[in-house]
């Protein structure tokens, strides 16, 4: 069963929520926030107190799995309770706020942190600065440690050649 709830508390260490069901006003504690992904790849959404999100109430008791992470058969006889809920990190838009459909395929509002590699097949357009705490390379050329070869004539008329110092 689907209902909607307002987030009243977030446990940042576990991502479990306390929510107030807007259908009946009931408070539901220890509601797990679902993530898109699996055990090694997932997308985590930073849900905040006051957010209005959909929650699904499960048909059977899921407390054993939530408490112990066990996938064994759940022996609980309890069937459908509003306390057996899971939360989806989806924004519920109403007619008063709405939103403009983006002109691109996916638009992310807010900060994005990626832990892992990024491979881009296409162009990257930045409208602000790009910075790095580590070296940046193009092919085998290091931005921090590359040299510029030069050939020139010094004030005495002798030809000089070599490399400039690395950038600082």
mmCIF file of N, CA and C in Angstrom, residues 111-160:
data_model
loop_
_atom_site.group_PDB
_atom_site.id
_atom_site.type_symbol
_atom_site.label_atom_id
_atom_site.label_comp_id
_atom_site.label_asym_id
_atom_site.label_seq_id
_atom_site.Cartn_x
_atom_site.Cartn_y
_atom_site.Cartn_z
ATOM 1 N N UNK A 111 24.579 19.283 -5.032
ATOM 2 C CA UNK A 111 25.954 18.806 -5.178
ATOM 3 C C UNK A 111 25.968 17.329 -5.521
ATOM 4 N N UNK A 112 26.998 16.926 -6.231
ATOM 5 C CA UNK A 112 27.147 15.540 -6.648
ATOM 6 C C UNK A 112 28.534 15.060 -6.258
ATOM 7 N N UNK A 113 28.613 13.944 -5.559
ATOM 8 C CA UNK A 113 29.893 13.326 -5.211
ATOM 9 C C UNK A 113 29.902 11.939 -5.822
ATOM 10 N N UNK A 114 30.969 11.634 -6.550
ATOM 11 C CA UNK A 114 31.113 10.323 -7.160
ATOM 12 C C UNK A 114 32.316 9.644 -6.527
ATOM 13 N N UNK A 115 32.113 8.474 -5.967
ATOM 14 C CA UNK A 115 33.216 7.672 -5.455
ATOM 15 C C UNK A 115 33.393 6.533 -6.450
ATOM 16 N N UNK A 116 34.406 6.644 -7.247
ATOM 17 C CA UNK A 116 34.628 5.684 -8.322
ATOM 18 C C UNK A 116 35.052 6.431 -9.568
ATOM 19 N N UNK A 117 35.218 5.717 -10.612
ATOM 20 C CA UNK A 117 35.684 6.307 -11.863
ATOM 21 C C UNK A 117 34.533 6.863 -12.680
ATOM 22 N N UNK A 118 34.837 7.865 -13.485
ATOM 23 C CA UNK A 118 33.861 8.430 -14.407
ATOM 24 C C UNK A 118 34.436 8.332 -15.809
ATOM 25 N N UNK A 119 33.678 7.788 -16.718
ATOM 26 C CA UNK A 119 34.073 7.730 -18.116
ATOM 27 C C UNK A 119 33.037 8.506 -18.909
ATOM 28 N N UNK A 120 33.491 9.482 -19.660
ATOM 29 C CA UNK A 120 32.581 10.321 -20.427
ATOM 30 C C UNK A 120 32.811 10.068 -21.909
ATOM 31 N N UNK A 121 31.753 9.738 -22.620
ATOM 32 C CA UNK A 121 31.819 9.626 -24.072
ATOM 33 C C UNK A 121 31.040 10.805 -24.626
ATOM 34 N N UNK A 122 31.730 11.902 -24.830
ATOM 35 C CA UNK A 122 31.094 13.126 -25.281
ATOM 36 C C UNK A 122 31.803 14.314 -24.677
ATOM 37 N N UNK A 123 31.279 15.469 -24.914
ATOM 38 C CA UNK A 123 31.905 16.703 -24.457
ATOM 39 C C UNK A 123 31.506 17.041 -23.037
ATOM 40 N N UNK A 124 32.346 17.830 -22.388
ATOM 41 C CA UNK A 124 32.044 18.361 -21.067
ATOM 42 C C UNK A 124 32.083 19.874 -21.177
ATOM 43 N N UNK A 125 31.035 20.536 -20.733
ATOM 44 C CA UNK A 125 30.962 21.988 -20.756
ATOM 45 C C UNK A 125 30.833 22.477 -19.326
ATOM 46 N N UNK A 126 31.786 23.287 -18.876
ATOM 47 C CA UNK A 126 31.734 23.839 -17.526
ATOM 48 C C UNK A 126 31.421 25.326 -17.613
ATOM 49 N N UNK A 127 30.535 25.802 -16.725
ATOM 50 C CA UNK A 127 30.222 27.228 -16.690
ATOM 51 C C UNK A 127 30.889 27.911 -15.515
ATOM 52 N N UNK A 128 31.671 27.154 -14.750
ATOM 53 C CA UNK A 128 32.419 27.690 -13.630
ATOM 54 C C UNK A 128 33.768 26.993 -13.618
ATOM 55 N N UNK A 129 34.563 27.220 -12.602
ATOM 56 C CA UNK A 129 35.921 26.688 -12.591
ATOM 57 C C UNK A 129 35.955 25.186 -12.401
ATOM 58 N N UNK A 130 36.999 24.576 -12.910
ATOM 59 C CA UNK A 130 37.278 23.162 -12.696
ATOM 60 C C UNK A 130 38.584 23.109 -11.926
ATOM 61 N N UNK A 131 38.613 22.373 -10.815
ATOM 62 C CA UNK A 131 39.832 22.294 -10.019
ATOM 63 C C UNK A 131 40.089 20.841 -9.646
ATOM 64 N N UNK A 132 41.326 20.585 -9.214
ATOM 65 C CA UNK A 132 41.708 19.239 -8.818
ATOM 66 C C UNK A 132 42.738 19.326 -7.707
ATOM 67 N N UNK A 133 42.644 18.436 -6.731
ATOM 68 C CA UNK A 133 43.646 18.343 -5.672
ATOM 69 C C UNK A 133 44.819 17.463 -6.093
ATOM 70 N N UNK A 134 44.697 16.810 -7.234
ATOM 71 C CA UNK A 134 45.751 15.934 -7.731
ATOM 72 C C UNK A 134 46.157 16.381 -9.122
ATOM 73 N N UNK A 135 47.119 15.700 -9.686
ATOM 74 C CA UNK A 135 47.600 16.029 -11.023
ATOM 75 C C UNK A 135 46.523 15.744 -12.064
ATOM 76 N N UNK A 136 46.518 16.518 -13.100
ATOM 77 C CA UNK A 136 45.610 16.325 -14.228
ATOM 78 C C UNK A 136 46.464 15.981 -15.428
ATOM 79 N N UNK A 137 46.079 14.957 -16.172
ATOM 80 C CA UNK A 137 46.872 14.525 -17.322
ATOM 81 C C UNK A 137 46.031 14.515 -18.584
ATOM 82 N N UNK A 138 46.669 14.865 -19.666
ATOM 83 C CA UNK A 138 46.101 14.697 -20.999
ATOM 84 C C UNK A 138 46.998 13.697 -21.701
ATOM 85 N N UNK A 139 46.490 12.514 -21.945
ATOM 86 C CA UNK A 139 47.346 11.453 -22.457
ATOM 87 C C UNK A 139 48.426 11.170 -21.431
ATOM 88 N N UNK A 140 49.683 11.351 -21.806
ATOM 89 C CA UNK A 140 50.795 11.132 -20.877
ATOM 90 C C UNK A 140 51.370 12.441 -20.352
ATOM 91 N N UNK A 141 50.783 13.561 -20.714
ATOM 92 C CA UNK A 141 51.318 14.869 -20.324
ATOM 93 C C UNK A 141 50.700 15.307 -18.998
ATOM 94 N N UNK A 142 51.568 15.539 -18.021
ATOM 95 C CA UNK A 142 51.142 15.957 -16.694
ATOM 96 C C UNK A 142 51.015 17.471 -16.641
ATOM 97 N N UNK A 143 49.913 17.966 -16.079
ATOM 98 C CA UNK A 143 49.747 19.410 -15.933
ATOM 99 C C UNK A 143 50.711 19.964 -14.893
ATOM 100 N N UNK A 144 50.989 19.192 -13.840
ATOM 101 C CA UNK A 144 51.884 19.667 -12.785
ATOM 102 C C UNK A 144 53.357 19.505 -13.133
ATOM 103 N N UNK A 145 53.725 18.513 -13.903
ATOM 104 C CA UNK A 145 55.133 18.177 -14.080
ATOM 105 C C UNK A 145 55.623 18.229 -15.529
ATOM 106 N N UNK A 146 54.883 18.806 -16.440
ATOM 107 C CA UNK A 146 55.346 18.823 -17.824
ATOM 108 C C UNK A 146 56.380 19.935 -18.032
ATOM 109 N N UNK A 147 57.167 19.768 -19.056
ATOM 110 C CA UNK A 147 58.204 20.743 -19.400
ATOM 111 C C UNK A 147 57.911 21.312 -20.780
ATOM 112 N N UNK A 148 58.382 22.512 -21.010
ATOM 113 C CA UNK A 148 58.249 23.142 -22.325
ATOM 114 C C UNK A 148 59.641 23.260 -22.945
ATOM 115 N N UNK A 149 59.899 22.507 -24.022
ATOM 116 C CA UNK A 149 61.194 22.654 -24.676
ATOM 117 C C UNK A 149 61.284 24.027 -25.359
ATOM 118 N N UNK A 150 62.505 24.584 -25.386
ATOM 119 C CA UNK A 150 62.687 25.860 -26.067
ATOM 120 C C UNK A 150 64.031 25.869 -26.786
ATOM 121 N N UNK A 151 64.075 26.670 -27.790
ATOM 122 C CA UNK A 151 65.320 26.980 -28.486
ATOM 123 C C UNK A 151 65.300 28.479 -28.699
ATOM 124 N N UNK A 152 66.394 29.130 -28.352
ATOM 125 C CA UNK A 152 66.441 30.575 -28.505
ATOM 126 C C UNK A 152 67.874 31.060 -28.585
ATOM 127 N N UNK A 153 68.024 32.307 -28.850
ATOM 128 C CA UNK A 153 69.340 32.927 -28.948
ATOM 129 C C UNK A 153 69.512 33.826 -27.745
ATOM 130 N N UNK A 154 70.644 33.643 -27.021
ATOM 131 C CA UNK A 154 70.866 34.483 -25.852
ATOM 132 C C UNK A 154 71.476 35.822 -26.272
ATOM 133 N N UNK A 155 71.742 36.687 -25.290
ATOM 134 C CA UNK A 155 72.232 38.037 -25.569
ATOM 135 C C UNK A 155 73.613 38.041 -26.213
ATOM 136 N N UNK A 156 74.337 36.962 -26.109
ATOM 137 C CA UNK A 156 75.657 36.883 -26.727
ATOM 138 C C UNK A 156 75.618 36.306 -28.131
ATOM 139 N N UNK A 157 74.421 35.986 -28.637
ATOM 140 C CA UNK A 157 74.281 35.456 -29.985
ATOM 141 C C UNK A 157 74.397 33.953 -30.071
ATOM 142 N N UNK A 158 74.500 33.293 -28.910
ATOM 143 C CA UNK A 158 74.614 31.831 -28.904
ATOM 144 C C UNK A 158 73.220 31.196 -28.835
ATOM 145 N N UNK A 159 73.059 30.088 -29.567
ATOM 146 C CA UNK A 159 71.790 29.364 -29.543
ATOM 147 C C UNK A 159 71.716 28.531 -28.275
ATOM 148 N N UNK A 160 70.637 28.659 -27.579
ATOM 149 C CA UNK A 160 70.392 27.915 -26.352
ATOM 150 C C UNK A 160 69.176 27.008 -26.571
#
